[in-house]
Short mmCIF file of C-alpha atoms and ligand atoms in Angstrom, two decimals:
data_model
loop_
_atom_site.label_atom_id
_atom_site.label_comp_id
_atom_site.label_asym_id
_atom_site.label_seq_id
_atom_site.Cartn_x
_atom_site.Cartn_y
_atom_site.Cartn_z
CA MET G 1137 77.28 -41.45 7.02
CA MET G 1138 75.37 -42.85 4.06
CA ILE G 1139 71.89 -41.41 3.89
CA GLY G 1140 70.85 -42.67 0.47
CA ASP G 1141 71.86 -44.11 -2.85
CA GLY G 1142 73.06 -40.86 -4.40
CA MET G 1143 70.89 -38.73 -6.63
CA ASP G 1144 69.46 -41.24 -9.07
CA LEU G 1145 66.38 -39.57 -10.57
CA GLN G 1146 64.97 -43.06 -11.22
CA LEU G 1147 63.71 -42.11 -14.66
CA LYS G 1148 65.04 -45.01 -16.73
CA GLY G 1149 62.07 -46.84 -18.21
CA LYS G 1150 59.58 -44.30 -16.87
CA LYS G 1151 57.00 -42.99 -19.30
CA VAL G 1152 56.71 -39.22 -19.31
CA LEU G 1153 54.23 -36.99 -21.12
CA VAL G 1154 55.19 -33.33 -21.52
CA THR G 1155 52.42 -31.25 -23.08
CA ALA G 1156 53.10 -28.13 -25.14
CA ALA G 1157 56.65 -29.33 -25.67
CA SER G 1158 57.60 -28.41 -29.23
CA LYS G 1159 59.69 -25.46 -28.02
CA GLY G 1160 60.51 -23.33 -25.00
CA LEU G 1161 60.15 -24.63 -21.45
CA GLY G 1162 58.16 -27.74 -22.35
CA MET G 1163 60.75 -28.83 -24.86
CA ALA G 1164 63.58 -28.19 -22.39
CA CYS G 1165 61.83 -30.48 -19.88
CA ALA G 1166 61.25 -33.17 -22.51
CA GLN G 1167 64.90 -33.00 -23.51
CA LEU G 1168 66.15 -33.40 -19.94
CA TYR G 1169 63.83 -36.36 -19.36
CA ALA G 1170 65.19 -37.95 -22.54
CA GLU G 1171 68.75 -37.32 -21.33
CA GLU G 1172 67.87 -39.14 -18.11
CA GLY G 1173 66.73 -42.21 -20.03
CA ALA G 1174 62.95 -41.81 -19.80
CA GLN G 1175 60.51 -42.72 -22.53
CA VAL G 1176 59.19 -39.30 -23.56
CA TRP G 1177 55.98 -38.24 -25.27
CA ILE G 1178 55.59 -34.67 -26.46
CA ALA G 1179 52.39 -32.98 -27.64
CA SER G 1180 51.47 -29.65 -29.22
CA ARG G 1181 49.49 -28.27 -32.18
CA ASN G 1182 51.87 -27.52 -35.05
CA LYS G 1183 52.85 -30.82 -36.70
CA GLN G 1184 56.01 -29.60 -38.37
CA GLN G 1185 57.36 -27.92 -35.24
CA LEU G 1186 56.49 -30.98 -33.15
CA GLU G 1187 58.29 -33.38 -35.49
CA GLN G 1188 61.29 -31.06 -35.59
CA ALA G 1189 61.38 -30.97 -31.78
CA LYS G 1190 61.22 -34.78 -31.64
CA GLN G 1191 64.14 -35.13 -34.04
CA THR G 1192 66.18 -32.51 -32.18
CA ILE G 1193 65.63 -34.25 -28.84
CA ILE G 1194 66.58 -37.66 -30.29
CA HIS G 1195 69.64 -36.19 -31.98
CA GLN G 1196 70.87 -34.23 -28.96
CA THR G 1197 70.24 -36.91 -26.31
CA GLY G 1198 70.84 -40.14 -28.23
CA ASN G 1199 67.59 -41.44 -26.74
CA ALA G 1200 65.33 -42.69 -29.55
CA GLN G 1201 62.39 -43.31 -27.22
CA VAL G 1202 60.66 -40.04 -28.09
CA GLU G 1203 57.13 -39.95 -29.50
CA ALA G 1204 55.17 -36.94 -30.77
CA VAL G 1205 51.38 -36.55 -30.85
CA MET G 1206 49.49 -33.57 -32.24
CA CYS G 1207 47.10 -32.15 -29.64
CA ASP G 1208 45.37 -28.86 -28.94
CA LEU G 1209 45.17 -28.86 -25.15
CA THR G 1210 42.17 -26.54 -25.19
CA LYS G 1211 40.07 -29.31 -26.78
CA GLU G 1212 38.67 -32.07 -24.59
CA GLU G 1213 38.38 -34.59 -27.45
CA GLU G 1214 42.00 -34.06 -28.46
CA ILE G 1215 43.18 -34.66 -24.88
CA LYS G 1216 41.23 -37.93 -24.83
CA GLN G 1217 42.81 -38.91 -28.13
CA LEU G 1218 46.27 -38.01 -26.81
CA PHE G 1219 45.90 -40.36 -23.84
CA ALA G 1220 44.44 -43.07 -26.06
CA GLU G 1221 47.75 -42.91 -27.96
CA THR G 1222 50.14 -42.68 -25.02
CA GLY G 1223 48.39 -45.28 -22.82
CA SER G 1224 49.40 -45.27 -19.13
CA ILE G 1225 52.01 -42.72 -18.14
CA ASP G 1226 54.11 -42.47 -14.98
CA ILE G 1227 54.87 -38.76 -15.09
CA LEU G 1228 52.73 -35.90 -16.42
CA ILE G 1229 54.17 -32.46 -17.06
CA ASN G 1230 51.34 -30.02 -17.75
CA ASN G 1231 52.18 -27.08 -19.93
CA ILE G 1232 50.29 -24.91 -22.41
CA GLY G 1233 50.95 -21.62 -24.20
CA GLY G 1234 50.29 -18.56 -22.05
CA PRO G 1235 47.21 -16.29 -22.29
CA PRO G 1236 47.28 -12.87 -23.98
CA ALA G 1237 48.47 -9.86 -22.01
CA GLY G 1238 46.01 -7.09 -21.11
CA ALA G 1239 44.20 -5.18 -18.39
CA PHE G 1240 40.64 -5.66 -17.06
CA ASP G 1241 38.88 -3.34 -19.54
CA GLU G 1242 40.44 -5.09 -22.51
CA PHE G 1243 38.78 -8.46 -21.93
CA ALA G 1244 35.25 -9.62 -22.75
CA ASP G 1245 33.51 -12.73 -21.37
CA GLN G 1246 34.84 -14.77 -24.25
CA ASP G 1247 38.45 -13.94 -23.31
CA TRP G 1248 37.86 -15.01 -19.71
CA GLN G 1249 36.23 -18.23 -20.84
CA GLN G 1250 39.07 -19.00 -23.23
CA ALA G 1251 41.66 -18.40 -20.51
CA PHE G 1252 39.69 -20.69 -18.17
CA GLU G 1253 39.68 -23.46 -20.81
CA ARG G 1254 43.33 -22.87 -21.66
CA LEU G 1255 44.91 -22.61 -18.25
CA LEU G 1256 42.63 -24.51 -15.88
CA MET G 1257 40.49 -27.00 -17.81
CA SER G 1258 43.49 -28.34 -19.70
CA VAL G 1259 45.09 -29.32 -16.39
CA ILE G 1260 41.84 -30.77 -15.00
CA ARG G 1261 41.40 -32.89 -18.12
CA THR G 1262 44.97 -34.21 -18.31
CA VAL G 1263 44.99 -35.11 -14.60
CA ARG G 1264 41.61 -36.83 -15.01
CA ALA G 1265 43.07 -38.87 -17.87
CA ALA G 1266 46.41 -39.69 -16.21
CA ALA G 1267 45.47 -40.36 -12.58
CA PRO G 1268 43.55 -43.67 -12.81
CA SER G 1269 46.49 -45.71 -14.13
CA MET G 1270 48.88 -43.93 -11.74
CA LYS G 1271 46.58 -45.06 -8.92
CA ASP G 1272 46.61 -48.63 -10.24
CA ARG G 1273 50.41 -48.65 -10.14
CA GLN G 1274 50.59 -46.63 -6.91
CA PHE G 1275 53.11 -44.27 -8.52
CA GLY G 1276 52.73 -40.96 -10.26
CA ARG G 1277 54.34 -37.56 -10.50
CA ILE G 1278 52.52 -34.51 -11.86
CA VAL G 1279 54.12 -31.10 -12.33
CA THR G 1280 52.27 -28.11 -13.76
CA ILE G 1281 54.22 -25.32 -15.41
CA THR G 1282 52.54 -22.08 -14.37
CA SER G 1283 54.07 -18.63 -13.86
CA SER G 1284 55.43 -16.54 -10.99
CA SER G 1285 51.94 -14.97 -11.18
CA MET G 1286 50.71 -17.98 -9.20
CA LYS G 1287 52.24 -16.15 -6.20
CA GLN G 1288 52.62 -12.49 -7.18
CA SER G 1289 50.62 -10.62 -9.81
CA LEU G 1290 52.38 -9.40 -12.95
CA ASP G 1291 51.62 -5.99 -14.45
CA GLY G 1292 49.32 -6.19 -17.48
CA LEU G 1293 48.80 -9.97 -17.32
CA LEU G 1294 45.35 -10.11 -15.76
CA LEU G 1295 44.29 -13.45 -17.21
CA SER G 1296 47.47 -15.10 -15.98
CA ASN G 1297 47.11 -13.42 -12.56
CA THR G 1298 43.60 -14.85 -12.24
CA PHE G 1299 43.97 -18.41 -13.46
CA ARG G 1300 47.51 -19.36 -12.40
CA PRO G 1301 46.63 -19.10 -8.68
CA ALA G 1302 43.57 -21.28 -9.40
CA ILE G 1303 45.92 -24.05 -10.52
CA VAL G 1304 47.73 -23.77 -7.19
CA GLY G 1305 44.45 -24.29 -5.32
CA LEU G 1306 43.55 -27.24 -7.52
CA SER G 1307 46.98 -28.83 -7.07
CA LYS G 1308 46.89 -28.42 -3.30
CA SER G 1309 43.56 -30.24 -3.13
CA LEU G 1310 44.76 -32.92 -5.53
CA SER G 1311 47.93 -33.41 -3.50
CA GLN G 1312 45.76 -34.28 -0.49
CA GLU G 1313 43.55 -36.63 -2.48
CA LEU G 1314 46.32 -38.41 -4.39
CA ALA G 1315 49.19 -38.73 -1.89
CA GLY G 1316 47.82 -42.01 -0.48
CA ASP G 1317 48.13 -43.52 -3.96
CA GLY G 1318 51.79 -42.55 -4.36
CA ILE G 1319 51.02 -39.60 -6.62
CA LEU G 1320 52.84 -36.34 -5.91
CA ILE G 1321 51.76 -33.08 -7.59
CA ASN G 1322 53.53 -29.74 -7.61
CA SER G 1323 53.56 -26.45 -9.56
CA VAL G 1324 56.66 -24.72 -10.93
CA GLY G 1325 56.49 -21.11 -12.10
CA PRO G 1326 59.01 -19.44 -14.37
CA GLY G 1327 60.08 -15.87 -13.69
CA THR G 1328 61.55 -14.65 -16.99
CA MET G 1329 63.12 -17.40 -19.12
CA GLU G 1330 64.48 -16.87 -22.63
CA THR G 1331 61.83 -18.40 -24.92
CA ASP G 1332 59.59 -17.22 -27.75
CA ARG G 1333 56.89 -16.36 -25.20
CA ILE G 1334 59.14 -13.66 -23.75
CA ARG G 1335 60.30 -12.54 -27.20
CA ASP G 1336 56.59 -12.17 -28.17
CA LEU G 1337 55.70 -10.17 -25.05
CA TYR G 1338 58.71 -7.82 -24.92
CA GLN G 1339 61.09 -5.91 -27.22
CA PRO G 1340 64.83 -6.86 -27.02
CA ALA G 1341 65.64 -3.67 -25.08
CA GLN G 1342 62.91 -4.51 -22.57
CA ILE G 1343 64.29 -8.04 -22.15
CA GLN G 1344 67.75 -6.59 -21.48
CA GLN G 1345 66.22 -4.27 -18.89
CA LEU G 1346 64.28 -7.14 -17.31
CA GLY G 1347 67.50 -9.10 -16.91
CA GLU G 1348 69.31 -6.22 -15.27
CA ASN G 1349 66.54 -5.94 -12.68
CA ILE G 1350 66.78 -9.61 -11.66
CA PRO G 1351 69.03 -10.20 -8.61
CA ILE G 1352 71.03 -12.89 -10.47
CA GLY G 1353 71.58 -10.24 -13.19
CA ARG G 1354 70.07 -11.97 -16.22
CA ILE G 1355 66.97 -13.73 -17.43
CA GLY G 1356 66.97 -17.53 -17.11
CA GLN G 1357 67.55 -20.26 -19.67
CA PRO G 1358 64.96 -23.00 -20.34
CA ASP G 1359 67.28 -25.79 -19.14
CA GLU G 1360 67.69 -24.02 -15.77
CA PHE G 1361 63.93 -24.20 -15.39
CA ALA G 1362 63.73 -27.79 -16.59
CA LYS G 1363 66.05 -29.05 -13.85
CA ALA G 1364 63.54 -28.05 -11.17
CA VAL G 1365 60.61 -29.62 -13.03
CA VAL G 1366 62.44 -32.85 -13.73
CA PHE G 1367 63.52 -33.29 -10.10
CA LEU G 1368 60.00 -32.74 -8.76
CA GLY G 1369 58.65 -35.00 -11.49
CA SER G 1370 61.01 -37.89 -10.76
CA GLY G 1371 61.32 -40.93 -8.54
CA ALA G 1372 63.95 -39.02 -6.55
CA ASN G 1373 61.19 -36.79 -5.24
CA THR G 1374 59.54 -38.94 -2.61
CA TYR G 1375 58.20 -36.40 -0.10
CA ILE G 1376 57.42 -33.06 -1.79
CA THR G 1377 53.81 -32.58 -2.84
CA GLY G 1378 51.28 -29.75 -2.98
CA GLN G 1379 54.06 -27.17 -3.30
CA THR G 1380 54.76 -24.18 -5.51
CA LEU G 1381 58.29 -23.36 -6.64
CA VAL G 1382 59.27 -20.23 -8.51
CA VAL G 1383 62.39 -20.35 -10.71
CA ASP G 1384 63.06 -16.64 -11.13
CA GLY G 1385 66.67 -15.76 -10.33
CA GLY G 1386 65.54 -14.21 -7.04
CA SER G 1387 63.06 -11.72 -8.54
CA MET G 1388 60.14 -12.25 -6.22
CA LYS G 1389 60.46 -10.62 -2.83
CA ALA G 1390 57.53 -12.38 -1.17
CA LEU G 1391 58.42 -15.11 1.35
N1 NAP L 1096 59.13 -18.02 -20.66
C1 NAP L 1096 58.84 -17.38 -19.56
O1 NAP L 1096 59.62 -16.59 -19.04
C2 NAP L 1096 57.50 -17.57 -18.90
C3 NAP L 1096 57.19 -16.77 -17.80
C4 NAP L 1096 55.98 -16.97 -17.15
C5 NAP L 1096 55.12 -17.95 -17.60
N2 NAP L 1096 55.45 -18.70 -18.69
C6 NAP L 1096 54.49 -19.70 -19.12
O2 NAP L 1096 55.11 -20.97 -19.29
C7 NAP L 1096 54.44 -21.66 -20.36
C8 NAP L 1096 55.47 -22.07 -21.40
O3 NAP L 1096 56.05 -20.90 -21.89
P1 NAP L 1096 57.20 -20.86 -23.00
O4 NAP L 1096 57.97 -19.64 -22.70
O5 NAP L 1096 57.90 -22.16 -23.08
O6 NAP L 1096 56.31 -20.63 -24.32
P2 NAP L 1096 56.66 -20.86 -25.86
O7 NAP L 1096 58.13 -20.86 -26.09
O8 NAP L 1096 55.80 -19.89 -26.58
O9 NAP L 1096 56.15 -22.36 -26.16
C9 NAP L 1096 54.80 -22.67 -26.04
C10 NAP L 1096 54.58 -24.14 -26.41
O10 NAP L 1096 53.21 -24.43 -26.13
C11 NAP L 1096 52.62 -25.04 -27.28
N3 NAP L 1096 51.19 -24.72 -27.22
C12 NAP L 1096 50.64 -23.48 -27.17
N4 NAP L 1096 49.30 -23.56 -27.11
C13 NAP L 1096 49.00 -24.89 -27.13
C14 NAP L 1096 47.79 -25.62 -27.11
N5 NAP L 1096 46.61 -25.01 -27.07
N6 NAP L 1096 47.83 -26.96 -27.14
C15 NAP L 1096 49.03 -27.61 -27.20
N7 NAP L 1096 50.20 -26.97 -27.21
C16 NAP L 1096 50.19 -25.63 -27.19
C17 NAP L 1096 53.38 -24.44 -28.46
O11 NAP L 1096 53.29 -25.24 -29.62
P3 NAP L 1096 52.11 -25.03 -30.73
O12 NAP L 1096 51.93 -23.55 -30.88
O13 NAP L 1096 52.59 -25.73 -31.94
O14 NAP L 1096 50.90 -25.71 -30.14
C18 NAP L 1096 54.80 -24.46 -27.88
O15 NAP L 1096 55.35 -25.75 -28.00
C19 NAP L 1096 53.38 -20.70 -20.88
O16 NAP L 1096 52.14 -20.98 -20.26
C20 NAP L 1096 53.88 -19.35 -20.46
O17 NAP L 1096 52.85 -18.40 -20.31
C21 NAP L 1096 56.60 -18.53 -19.36
#
Protein backbone atom coordinates (compact mmCIF):
# COMPACT_ATOMS: atom_id res chain seq x y z
CA MET A 1 0.00 0.00 0.00
CA MET A 2 1.34 3.42 -0.91
CA ILE A 3 0.98 5.83 1.97
CA GLY A 4 3.04 8.72 0.64
CA ASP A 5 5.60 9.96 -1.83
CA GLY A 6 8.65 8.58 -0.05
CA MET A 7 10.76 10.66 2.30
CA ASP A 8 11.34 13.84 0.34
CA LEU A 9 12.34 16.46 2.91
CA GLN A 10 11.00 19.13 0.53
CA LEU A 11 13.92 21.43 1.15
CA LYS A 12 14.90 22.34 -2.41
CA GLY A 13 14.46 26.08 -2.83
CA LYS A 14 13.59 26.58 0.84
CA LYS A 15 15.40 29.37 2.65
CA VAL A 16 16.89 28.29 5.96
CA LEU A 17 18.58 30.39 8.64
CA VAL A 18 20.75 28.52 11.14
CA THR A 19 22.07 30.79 13.90
CA ALA A 20 25.35 30.12 15.71
CA ALA A 21 26.42 27.91 12.84
CA SER A 22 30.14 28.49 12.32
CA LYS A 23 30.99 25.20 14.05
CA GLY A 24 29.57 22.38 16.13
CA LEU A 25 25.89 21.45 16.03
CA GLY A 26 24.73 24.56 14.19
CA MET A 27 27.23 24.03 11.42
CA ALA A 28 26.29 20.35 11.13
CA CYS A 29 22.63 21.37 10.65
CA ALA A 30 23.57 24.02 8.07
CA GLN A 31 25.65 21.47 6.19
CA LEU A 32 22.83 18.92 6.06
CA TYR A 33 20.37 21.56 4.85
CA ALA A 34 22.84 22.49 2.12
CA GLU A 35 23.20 18.82 1.16
CA GLU A 36 19.42 18.65 0.81
CA GLY A 37 19.41 21.55 -1.65
CA ALA A 38 18.19 24.36 0.60
CA GLN A 39 19.37 27.95 0.42
CA VAL A 40 21.26 28.31 3.69
CA TRP A 41 22.15 31.35 5.78
CA ILE A 42 24.53 30.99 8.69
CA ALA A 43 25.23 33.56 11.42
CA SER A 44 27.68 33.89 14.30
CA ARG A 45 30.16 36.41 15.76
CA ASN A 46 33.66 35.57 14.56
CA LYS A 47 34.00 36.70 10.93
CA GLN A 48 36.93 34.49 10.01
CA GLN A 49 35.39 31.34 11.47
CA LEU A 50 32.05 32.13 9.81
CA GLU A 51 33.61 32.60 6.38
CA GLN A 52 35.61 29.40 6.82
CA ALA A 53 32.43 27.51 7.73
CA LYS A 54 30.67 28.90 4.64
CA GLN A 55 33.49 27.78 2.36
CA THR A 56 33.64 24.33 3.98
CA ILE A 57 29.90 23.82 3.56
CA ILE A 58 30.00 24.91 -0.10
CA HIS A 59 33.03 22.71 -0.76
CA GLN A 60 31.66 19.62 0.96
CA THR A 61 28.08 19.81 -0.36
CA GLY A 62 28.56 21.35 -3.81
CA ASN A 63 25.72 23.74 -2.96
CA ALA A 64 26.88 27.33 -3.55
CA GLN A 65 23.71 28.83 -2.08
CA VAL A 66 25.27 29.51 1.31
CA GLU A 67 25.40 33.00 2.80
CA ALA A 68 27.12 34.14 6.00
CA VAL A 69 26.16 37.13 8.18
CA MET A 70 27.99 38.27 11.30
CA CYS A 71 25.61 38.50 14.25
CA ASP A 72 25.84 38.44 18.03
CA LEU A 73 22.55 36.81 19.00
CA THR A 74 22.61 38.45 22.42
CA LYS A 75 22.15 41.88 20.76
CA GLU A 76 18.69 42.94 19.63
CA GLU A 77 19.98 45.39 17.00
CA GLU A 78 22.20 42.75 15.43
CA ILE A 79 19.27 40.32 15.17
CA LYS A 80 17.24 43.01 13.40
CA GLN A 81 20.15 43.62 11.04
CA LEU A 82 20.50 39.88 10.39
CA PHE A 83 16.86 39.60 9.28
CA ALA A 84 17.17 42.76 7.22
CA GLU A 85 19.89 40.92 5.29
CA THR A 86 18.23 37.51 4.98
CA GLY A 87 14.72 38.80 4.16
CA SER A 88 11.90 36.24 4.52
CA ILE A 89 12.95 32.78 5.60
CA ASP A 90 11.02 29.50 5.51
CA ILE A 91 12.90 27.64 8.22
CA LEU A 92 14.55 29.01 11.37
CA ILE A 93 16.99 26.95 13.40
CA ASN A 94 17.70 28.73 16.68
CA ASN A 95 21.06 28.05 18.24
CA ILE A 96 23.48 30.00 20.43
CA GLY A 97 26.59 29.16 22.45
CA GLY A 98 25.83 27.62 25.84
CA PRO A 99 26.00 29.45 29.21
CA PRO A 100 28.90 29.00 31.66
CA ALA A 101 28.86 26.06 34.05
CA GLY A 102 28.47 26.67 37.79
CA ALA A 103 26.38 26.20 40.92
CA PHE A 104 23.92 28.63 42.56
CA ASP A 105 26.44 30.42 44.81
CA GLU A 106 28.74 31.15 41.90
CA PHE A 107 26.31 33.40 40.01
CA ALA A 108 25.41 37.05 40.59
CA ASP A 109 22.39 38.90 39.15
CA GLN A 110 24.41 39.88 36.12
CA ASP A 111 25.10 36.22 35.26
CA TRP A 112 21.39 35.37 35.48
CA GLN A 113 20.50 38.35 33.31
CA GLN A 114 23.11 37.44 30.72
CA ALA A 115 21.86 33.85 30.58
CA PHE A 116 18.29 35.14 30.16
CA GLU A 117 19.38 37.35 27.23
CA ARG A 118 21.50 34.59 25.74
CA LEU A 119 19.20 31.60 25.96
CA LEU A 120 15.67 33.00 26.03
CA MET A 121 15.60 36.51 24.55
CA SER A 122 17.60 35.43 21.52
CA VAL A 123 14.87 32.91 20.66
CA ILE A 124 12.05 35.40 21.36
CA ARG A 125 13.69 37.97 19.08
CA THR A 126 14.42 35.61 16.18
CA VAL A 127 10.90 34.17 16.26
CA ARG A 128 9.46 37.70 16.39
CA ALA A 129 11.51 38.57 13.30
CA ALA A 130 10.80 35.36 11.35
CA ALA A 131 7.13 34.65 12.08
CA PRO A 132 5.34 37.46 10.19
CA SER A 133 6.54 36.41 6.73
CA MET A 134 6.00 32.73 7.60
CA LYS A 135 2.40 33.66 8.42
CA ASP A 136 2.04 35.49 5.11
CA ARG A 137 3.15 32.37 3.25
CA GLN A 138 1.30 30.00 5.60
CA PHE A 139 4.45 27.90 5.97
CA GLY A 140 7.19 27.88 8.53
CA ARG A 141 9.33 25.50 10.54
CA ILE A 142 11.18 26.55 13.69
CA VAL A 143 13.52 24.30 15.66
CA THR A 144 15.39 25.43 18.75
CA ILE A 145 18.58 23.66 19.75
CA THR A 146 18.53 23.41 23.54
CA SER A 147 20.01 20.73 25.80
CA SER A 148 18.87 17.55 27.54
CA SER A 149 18.58 19.93 30.54
CA MET A 150 15.25 21.03 29.07
CA LYS A 151 13.94 17.75 30.54
CA GLN A 152 16.42 16.63 33.20
CA SER A 153 18.82 18.85 35.15
CA LEU A 154 22.55 18.47 34.59
CA ASP A 155 25.02 18.61 37.48
CA GLY A 156 26.79 21.97 37.76
CA LEU A 157 24.91 23.62 34.87
CA LEU A 158 22.43 25.73 36.81
CA LEU A 159 21.95 28.44 34.19
CA SER A 160 21.21 25.85 31.53
CA ASN A 161 18.88 23.95 33.90
CA THR A 162 16.91 27.15 34.50
CA PHE A 163 16.58 28.66 31.05
CA ARG A 164 16.39 25.62 28.75
CA PRO A 165 13.05 24.49 30.25
CA ALA A 166 11.79 28.07 29.77
CA ILE A 167 12.33 27.65 26.03
CA VAL A 168 10.18 24.53 26.13
CA GLY A 169 7.33 26.49 27.74
CA LEU A 170 7.70 29.27 25.21
CA SER A 171 7.73 26.83 22.29
CA LYS A 172 4.66 24.99 23.54
CA SER A 173 2.71 28.24 23.69
CA LEU A 174 4.01 29.32 20.29
CA SER A 175 3.07 25.96 18.79
CA GLN A 176 -0.54 26.62 19.81
CA GLU A 177 -0.52 30.17 18.47
CA LEU A 178 1.24 29.43 15.18
CA ALA A 179 -0.13 26.04 14.07
CA GLY A 180 -3.13 27.62 12.32
CA ASP A 181 -0.69 29.53 10.09
CA GLY A 182 1.20 26.41 9.02
CA ILE A 183 4.12 27.08 11.36
CA LEU A 184 5.45 24.14 13.36
CA ILE A 185 7.90 24.67 16.24
CA ASN A 186 9.88 22.08 18.17
CA SER A 187 12.91 21.84 20.47
CA VAL A 188 15.78 19.37 20.08
CA GLY A 189 18.23 18.80 22.93
CA PRO A 190 21.66 17.24 22.57
CA GLY A 191 22.92 14.82 25.20
CA THR A 192 26.69 14.75 24.74
CA MET A 193 27.86 15.43 21.17
CA GLU A 194 31.50 15.79 20.14
CA THR A 195 31.98 19.56 19.64
CA ASP A 196 34.18 22.30 21.08
CA ARG A 197 31.51 22.99 23.72
CA ILE A 198 32.11 19.54 25.21
CA ARG A 199 35.89 19.84 24.79
CA ASP A 200 35.69 23.17 26.70
CA LEU A 201 33.59 21.73 29.54
CA TYR A 202 35.42 18.41 30.06
CA GLN A 203 38.92 16.90 29.96
CA PRO A 204 39.54 14.10 27.37
CA ALA A 205 39.47 11.42 30.09
CA GLN A 206 36.11 12.74 31.31
CA ILE A 207 34.72 12.65 27.76
CA GLN A 208 35.84 9.03 27.42
CA GLN A 209 34.13 8.25 30.73
CA LEU A 210 30.97 10.08 29.64
CA GLY A 211 30.83 7.96 26.49
CA GLU A 212 31.20 4.72 28.40
CA ASN A 213 28.23 5.65 30.59
CA ILE A 214 25.91 6.25 27.62
CA PRO A 215 23.78 3.19 26.72
CA ILE A 216 24.86 3.38 23.05
CA GLY A 217 28.47 3.30 24.38
CA ARG A 218 29.85 6.54 22.98
CA ILE A 219 29.17 10.24 22.74
CA GLY A 220 27.31 11.41 19.63
CA GLN A 221 28.53 13.09 16.46
CA PRO A 222 27.14 16.45 15.28
CA ASP A 223 25.68 14.98 12.07
CA GLU A 224 23.68 12.45 14.13
CA PHE A 225 22.10 15.38 15.92
CA ALA A 226 21.56 17.36 12.73
CA LYS A 227 19.43 14.62 11.15
CA ALA A 228 16.77 15.05 13.85
CA VAL A 229 16.77 18.84 13.54
CA VAL A 230 16.60 18.81 9.76
CA PHE A 231 13.66 16.38 9.69
CA LEU A 232 11.64 18.42 12.20
CA GLY A 233 12.60 21.59 10.34
CA SER A 234 11.52 20.33 6.92
CA GLY A 235 8.45 20.09 4.73
CA ALA A 236 8.38 16.35 5.49
CA ASN A 237 7.32 17.20 9.02
CA THR A 238 3.66 18.05 8.64
CA TYR A 239 2.17 17.08 12.01
CA ILE A 240 4.76 17.34 14.80
CA THR A 241 4.71 20.60 16.74
CA GLY A 242 5.21 21.73 20.33
CA GLN A 243 7.44 18.74 21.05
CA THR A 244 10.79 18.17 22.71
CA LEU A 245 13.21 15.56 21.41
CA VAL A 246 16.42 14.55 23.12
CA VAL A 247 19.23 13.10 20.98
CA ASP A 248 21.35 11.46 23.67
CA GLY A 249 22.17 7.85 22.81
CA GLY A 250 19.66 6.68 25.43
CA SER A 251 21.20 8.54 28.40
CA MET A 252 18.08 10.00 29.92
CA LYS A 253 15.97 7.58 31.91
CA ALA A 254 12.90 9.78 32.26
CA LEU A 255 9.89 8.82 30.10
N1 LIG B 1 27.66 19.61 22.26
C1 LIG B 1 26.89 19.11 23.19
O1 LIG B 1 27.03 17.95 23.59
C2 LIG B 1 25.83 19.95 23.84
C3 LIG B 1 25.13 19.40 24.92
C4 LIG B 1 24.11 20.14 25.50
C5 LIG B 1 23.81 21.40 24.99
N2 LIG B 1 24.53 21.90 23.95
C6 LIG B 1 24.18 23.23 23.48
O2 LIG B 1 23.99 23.25 22.08
C7 LIG B 1 24.40 24.54 21.58
C8 LIG B 1 25.44 24.33 20.49
O3 LIG B 1 26.53 23.69 21.08
P1 LIG B 1 27.85 23.26 20.29
O4 LIG B 1 28.35 22.07 21.00
O5 LIG B 1 27.60 23.18 18.83
O6 LIG B 1 28.79 24.52 20.61
P2 LIG B 1 30.12 25.04 19.90
O7 LIG B 1 30.79 23.96 19.12
O8 LIG B 1 30.87 25.74 20.97
O9 LIG B 1 29.59 26.12 18.83
C9 LIG B 1 28.93 27.27 19.25
C10 LIG B 1 28.56 28.13 18.05
O10 LIG B 1 27.77 29.22 18.53
C11 LIG B 1 28.31 30.44 18.05
N3 LIG B 1 27.95 31.47 19.04
C12 LIG B 1 28.24 31.46 20.36
N4 LIG B 1 27.74 32.54 20.96
C13 LIG B 1 27.10 33.25 20.00
C14 LIG B 1 26.40 34.48 19.98
N5 LIG B 1 26.25 35.21 21.09
N6 LIG B 1 25.88 34.92 18.83
C15 LIG B 1 26.04 34.21 17.68
N7 LIG B 1 26.68 33.04 17.64
C16 LIG B 1 27.22 32.57 18.77
C17 LIG B 1 29.80 30.17 17.91
O11 LIG B 1 30.44 31.07 17.02
P3 LIG B 1 31.09 32.48 17.52
O12 LIG B 1 31.79 32.18 18.82
O13 LIG B 1 31.98 32.90 16.42
O14 LIG B 1 29.93 33.41 17.68
C18 LIG B 1 29.75 28.76 17.33
O15 LIG B 1 29.49 28.81 15.95
C19 LIG B 1 24.91 25.31 22.79
O16 LIG B 1 23.88 26.12 23.31
C20 LIG B 1 25.27 24.23 23.77
O17 LIG B 1 25.22 24.67 25.11
C21 LIG B 1 25.53 21.22 23.37
